[in-house]
CSV table of C-alpha atoms in Angstrom, one decimal:
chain,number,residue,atom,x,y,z
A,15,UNK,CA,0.0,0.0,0.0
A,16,UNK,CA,0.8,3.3,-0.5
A,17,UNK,CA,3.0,5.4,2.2
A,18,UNK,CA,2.3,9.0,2.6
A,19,UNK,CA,5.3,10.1,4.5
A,20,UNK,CA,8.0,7.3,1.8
A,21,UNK,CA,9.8,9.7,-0.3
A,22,UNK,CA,9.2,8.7,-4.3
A,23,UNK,CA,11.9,5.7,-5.9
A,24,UNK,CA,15.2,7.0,-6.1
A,25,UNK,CA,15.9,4.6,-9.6
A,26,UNK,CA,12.6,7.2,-10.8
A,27,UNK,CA,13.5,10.4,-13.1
A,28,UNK,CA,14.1,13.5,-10.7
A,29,UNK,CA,10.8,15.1,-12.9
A,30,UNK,CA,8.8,11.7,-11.9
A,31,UNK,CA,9.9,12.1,-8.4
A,32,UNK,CA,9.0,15.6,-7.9
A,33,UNK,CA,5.6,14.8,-9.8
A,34,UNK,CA,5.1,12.3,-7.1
A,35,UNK,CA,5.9,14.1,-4.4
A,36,UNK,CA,3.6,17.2,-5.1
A,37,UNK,CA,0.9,14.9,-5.6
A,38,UNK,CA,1.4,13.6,-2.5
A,39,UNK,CA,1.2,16.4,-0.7
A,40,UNK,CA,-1.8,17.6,-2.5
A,41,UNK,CA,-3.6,14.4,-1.5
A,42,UNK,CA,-2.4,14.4,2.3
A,43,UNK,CA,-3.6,18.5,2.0
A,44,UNK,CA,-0.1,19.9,3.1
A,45,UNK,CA,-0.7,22.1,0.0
A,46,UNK,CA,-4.1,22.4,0.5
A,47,UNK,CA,-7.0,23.5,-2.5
A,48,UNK,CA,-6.4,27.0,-3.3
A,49,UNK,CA,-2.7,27.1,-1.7
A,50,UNK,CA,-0.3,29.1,-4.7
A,51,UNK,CA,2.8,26.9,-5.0
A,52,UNK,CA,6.1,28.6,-5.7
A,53,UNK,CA,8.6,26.7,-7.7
A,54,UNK,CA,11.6,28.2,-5.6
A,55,UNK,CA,9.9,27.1,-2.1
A,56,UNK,CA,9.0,23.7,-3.5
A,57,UNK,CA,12.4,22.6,-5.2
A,58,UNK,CA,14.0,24.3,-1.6
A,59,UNK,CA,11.3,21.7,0.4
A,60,UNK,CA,11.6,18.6,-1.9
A,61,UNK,CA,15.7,19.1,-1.9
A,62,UNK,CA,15.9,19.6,-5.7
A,63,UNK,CA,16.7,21.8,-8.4
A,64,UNK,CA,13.9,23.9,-9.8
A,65,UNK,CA,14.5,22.6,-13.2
A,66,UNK,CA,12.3,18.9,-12.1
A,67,UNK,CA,10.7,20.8,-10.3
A,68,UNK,CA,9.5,23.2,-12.7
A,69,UNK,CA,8.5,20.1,-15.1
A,70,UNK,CA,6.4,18.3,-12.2
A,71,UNK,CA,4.2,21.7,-12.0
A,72,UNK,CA,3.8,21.9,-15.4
A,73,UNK,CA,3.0,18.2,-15.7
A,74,UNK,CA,0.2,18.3,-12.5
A,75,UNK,CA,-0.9,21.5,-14.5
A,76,UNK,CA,-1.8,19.3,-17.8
A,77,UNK,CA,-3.5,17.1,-16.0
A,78,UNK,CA,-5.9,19.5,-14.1
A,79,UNK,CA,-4.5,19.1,-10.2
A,80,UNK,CA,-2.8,22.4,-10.6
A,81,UNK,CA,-4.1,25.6,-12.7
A,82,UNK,CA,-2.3,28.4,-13.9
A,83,UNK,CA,-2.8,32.0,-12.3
A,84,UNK,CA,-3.3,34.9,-14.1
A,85,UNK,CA,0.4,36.7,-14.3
A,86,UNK,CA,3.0,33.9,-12.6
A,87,UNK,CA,3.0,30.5,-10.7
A,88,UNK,CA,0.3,28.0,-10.2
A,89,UNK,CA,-1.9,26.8,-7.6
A,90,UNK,CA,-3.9,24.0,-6.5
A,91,UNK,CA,-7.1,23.3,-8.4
A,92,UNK,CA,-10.2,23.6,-6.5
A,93,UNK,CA,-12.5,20.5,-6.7
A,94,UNK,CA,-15.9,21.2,-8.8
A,95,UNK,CA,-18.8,19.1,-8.0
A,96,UNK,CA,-18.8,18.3,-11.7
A,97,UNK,CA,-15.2,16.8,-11.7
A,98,UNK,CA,-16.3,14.4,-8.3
A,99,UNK,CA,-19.2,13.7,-10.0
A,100,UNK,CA,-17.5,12.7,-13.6
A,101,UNK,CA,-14.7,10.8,-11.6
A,102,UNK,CA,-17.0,8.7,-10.0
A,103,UNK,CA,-19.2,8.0,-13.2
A,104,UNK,CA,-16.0,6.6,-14.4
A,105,UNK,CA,-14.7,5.0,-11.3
A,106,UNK,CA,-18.0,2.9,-10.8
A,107,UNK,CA,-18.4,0.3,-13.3
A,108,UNK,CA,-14.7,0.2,-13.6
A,109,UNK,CA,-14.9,-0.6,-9.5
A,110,UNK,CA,-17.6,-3.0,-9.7
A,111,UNK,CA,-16.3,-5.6,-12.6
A,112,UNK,CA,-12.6,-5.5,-10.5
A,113,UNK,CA,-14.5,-7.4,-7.8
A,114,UNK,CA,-16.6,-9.5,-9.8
A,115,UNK,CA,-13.2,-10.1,-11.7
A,116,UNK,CA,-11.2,-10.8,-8.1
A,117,UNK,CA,-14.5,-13.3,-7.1
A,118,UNK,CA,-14.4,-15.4,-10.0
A,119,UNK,CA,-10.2,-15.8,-9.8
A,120,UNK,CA,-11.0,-17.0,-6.1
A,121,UNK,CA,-14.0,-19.0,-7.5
A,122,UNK,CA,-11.4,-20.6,-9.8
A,123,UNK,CA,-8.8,-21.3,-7.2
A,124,UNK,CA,-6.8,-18.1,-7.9
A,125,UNK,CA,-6.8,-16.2,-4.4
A,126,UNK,CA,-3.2,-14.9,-5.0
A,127,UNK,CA,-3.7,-10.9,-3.0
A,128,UNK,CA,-6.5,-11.9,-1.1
A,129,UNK,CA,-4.1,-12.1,2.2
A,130,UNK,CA,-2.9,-9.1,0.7
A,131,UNK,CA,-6.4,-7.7,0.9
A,132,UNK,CA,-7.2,-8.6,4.2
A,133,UNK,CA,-4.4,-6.9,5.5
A,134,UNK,CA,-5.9,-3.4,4.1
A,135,UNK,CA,-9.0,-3.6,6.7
A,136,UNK,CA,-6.7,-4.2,9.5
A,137,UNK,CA,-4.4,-1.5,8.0
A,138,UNK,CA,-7.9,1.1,8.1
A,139,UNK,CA,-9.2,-0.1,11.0
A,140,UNK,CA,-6.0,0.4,13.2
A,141,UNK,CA,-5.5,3.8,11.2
A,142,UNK,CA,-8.9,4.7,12.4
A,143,UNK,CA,-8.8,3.9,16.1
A,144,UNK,CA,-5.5,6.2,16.0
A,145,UNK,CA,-7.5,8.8,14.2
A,146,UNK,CA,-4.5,8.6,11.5
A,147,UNK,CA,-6.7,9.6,8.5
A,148,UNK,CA,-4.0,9.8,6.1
A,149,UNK,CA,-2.8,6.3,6.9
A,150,UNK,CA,-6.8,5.4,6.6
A,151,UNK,CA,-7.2,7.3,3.3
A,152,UNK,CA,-4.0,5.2,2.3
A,153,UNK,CA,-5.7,2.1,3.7
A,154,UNK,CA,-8.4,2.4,1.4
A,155,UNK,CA,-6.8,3.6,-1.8
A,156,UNK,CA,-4.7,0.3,-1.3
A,157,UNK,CA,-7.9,-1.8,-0.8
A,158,UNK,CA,-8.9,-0.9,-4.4
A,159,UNK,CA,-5.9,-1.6,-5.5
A,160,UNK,CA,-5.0,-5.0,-4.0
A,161,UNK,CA,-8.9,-5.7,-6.0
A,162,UNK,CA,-7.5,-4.6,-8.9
A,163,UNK,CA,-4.8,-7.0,-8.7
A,164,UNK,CA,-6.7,-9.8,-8.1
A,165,UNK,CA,-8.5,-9.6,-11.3
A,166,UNK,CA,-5.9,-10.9,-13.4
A,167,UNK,CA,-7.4,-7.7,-16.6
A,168,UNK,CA,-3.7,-5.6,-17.2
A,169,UNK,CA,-6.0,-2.9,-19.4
A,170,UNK,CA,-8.2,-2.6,-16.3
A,171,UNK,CA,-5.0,-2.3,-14.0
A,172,UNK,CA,-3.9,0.1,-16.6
A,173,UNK,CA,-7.1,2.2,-17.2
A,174,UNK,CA,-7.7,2.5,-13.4
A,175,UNK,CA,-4.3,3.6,-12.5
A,176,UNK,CA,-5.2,7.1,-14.5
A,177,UNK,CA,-8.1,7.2,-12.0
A,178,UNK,CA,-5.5,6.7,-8.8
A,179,UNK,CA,-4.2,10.3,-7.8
A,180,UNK,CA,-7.7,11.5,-8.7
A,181,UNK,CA,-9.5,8.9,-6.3
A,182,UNK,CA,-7.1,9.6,-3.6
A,183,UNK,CA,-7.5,12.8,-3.5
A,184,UNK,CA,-11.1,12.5,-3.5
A,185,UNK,CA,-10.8,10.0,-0.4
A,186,UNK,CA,-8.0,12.5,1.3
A,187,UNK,CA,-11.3,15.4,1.1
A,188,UNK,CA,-14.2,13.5,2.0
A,189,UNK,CA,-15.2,11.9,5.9
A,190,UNK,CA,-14.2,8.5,6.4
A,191,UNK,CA,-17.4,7.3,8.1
A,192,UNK,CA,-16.9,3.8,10.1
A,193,UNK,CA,-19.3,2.0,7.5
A,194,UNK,CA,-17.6,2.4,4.7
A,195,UNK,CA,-14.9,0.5,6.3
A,196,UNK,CA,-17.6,-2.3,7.0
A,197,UNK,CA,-18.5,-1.9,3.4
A,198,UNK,CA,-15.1,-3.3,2.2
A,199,UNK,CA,-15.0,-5.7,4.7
A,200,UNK,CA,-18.5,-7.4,2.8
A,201,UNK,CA,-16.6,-6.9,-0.4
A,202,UNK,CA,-13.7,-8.6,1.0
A,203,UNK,CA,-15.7,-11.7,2.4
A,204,UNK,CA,-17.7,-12.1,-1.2
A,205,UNK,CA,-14.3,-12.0,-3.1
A,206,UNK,CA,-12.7,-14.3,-1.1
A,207,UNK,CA,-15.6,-16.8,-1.2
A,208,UNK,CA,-15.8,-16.2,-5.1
A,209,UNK,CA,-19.1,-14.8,-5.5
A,210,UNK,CA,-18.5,-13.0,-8.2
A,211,UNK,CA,-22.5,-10.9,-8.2
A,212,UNK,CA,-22.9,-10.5,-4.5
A,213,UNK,CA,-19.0,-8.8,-4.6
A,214,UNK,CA,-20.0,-7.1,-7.6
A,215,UNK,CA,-23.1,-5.9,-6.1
A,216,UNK,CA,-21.7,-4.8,-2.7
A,217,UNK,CA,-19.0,-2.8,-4.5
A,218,UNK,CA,-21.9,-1.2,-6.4
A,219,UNK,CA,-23.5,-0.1,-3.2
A,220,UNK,CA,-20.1,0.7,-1.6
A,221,UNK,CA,-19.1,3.0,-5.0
A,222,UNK,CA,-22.5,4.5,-5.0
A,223,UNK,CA,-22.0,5.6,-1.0
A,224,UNK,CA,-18.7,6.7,-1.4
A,225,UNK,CA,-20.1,8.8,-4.1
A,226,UNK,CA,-23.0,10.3,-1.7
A,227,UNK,CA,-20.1,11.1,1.1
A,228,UNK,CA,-17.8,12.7,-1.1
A,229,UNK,CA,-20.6,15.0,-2.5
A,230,UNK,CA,-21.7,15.9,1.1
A,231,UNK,CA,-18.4,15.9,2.6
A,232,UNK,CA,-17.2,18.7,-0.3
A,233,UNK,CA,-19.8,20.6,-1.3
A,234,UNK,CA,-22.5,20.0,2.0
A,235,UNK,CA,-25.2,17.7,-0.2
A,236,UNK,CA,-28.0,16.6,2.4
């Protein structure tokens, strides 16, 4: 699973790591929506040159985490209902045929990752009872993940890991109510009994909720 405080791969080009790492922060909110980032103070905090530096902003800009202001520098994009709301159109059936995927593996005596799995809801729920929330938020972006893995599709893998900054971010924002923990932890015991429509169906629900918090948690829906 993913750890907020690792620094990015050393073996990783110094643009790749700096990408990383002002992802990273974005996600965990120590540059929170709004903030204005200044290349100088960022390269002087990640211990680089401004030149990767310089090509991470421009990079996070592209792919709409950062904007451009109007006469120098960036800063962090505000979230829009309509970009939650788009993320998780995409997200959801994406979400939902992983698991069905990951049951029928198990169903066919593939359970490679479900240990693997497991381990995420004790990761959450100990993150939780130490009211860590970005070692929960991490918790739960790994759950997905370790589902992912399970269902054997590389073009799912691939297609979902352009969704993976975006969903944790999106997790990083939102509450992290006590049942959505419960929720995965139904998805997990489908999966691993390889019921390929109850898991497919509980991740439905679970998508579907996370969808409602995120919306209420952001922008106050009732």
């Amino acid at each position: 699973m993913p750890d907020p405080d690792a620094a990015p791969g050393p073996d990783l080009p110094l643009g790749t790591r700096a990408r990383e790492a002002v992802l990273q922060r974005i996600v965990d909110r120590r540059y929170p929506q709004g903030a204005r980032l200044v290349e100088r103070e960022v390269a002087e905090e990640l211990g680089m040159s401004r030149v990767p530096v310089r090509e991470a902003l421009r990079a996070l800009v592209t792919e709409g985490l950062l904007e451009l202001l109007p006469h120098s520098g960036v800063r962090v994009r505000r979230l829009e209902r309509a970009d939650v709301e788009h993320l998780y159109e995409v997200w959801e059936p994406l979400a939902v045929q992983a698991s069905r995927l990951a049951a029928r593996a198990c169903a066919a005596g593939d359970c490679r990752g479900v240990d693997a799995l497991e381990a995420t809801l004790h990761q959450a729920e100990s993150a939780a009872a130490a009211d860590e929330a970005t070692r929960e938020v991490a918790a739960h972006t790994a759950f997905h993940e370790c589902v992912v893995a399970m269902s054997g599709n590389p073009l799912l893998a691939r297609t979902l890991e352009q969704l993976s900054w975006q969903l944790r971010l999106v997790f990083g924002l939102r509450e992290e109510p006590a049942h959505m923990r419960a929720q995965h932890a139904e998805m997990y015991r489908h999966i691993a009994a390889g019921d390929a429509e109850a898991a497919a169906a509980s991740t439905l629900l679970h998508v579907r909720d996370s969808r409602a918090v995120a919306l209420r948690s952001l922008f106050g829906d009732t």
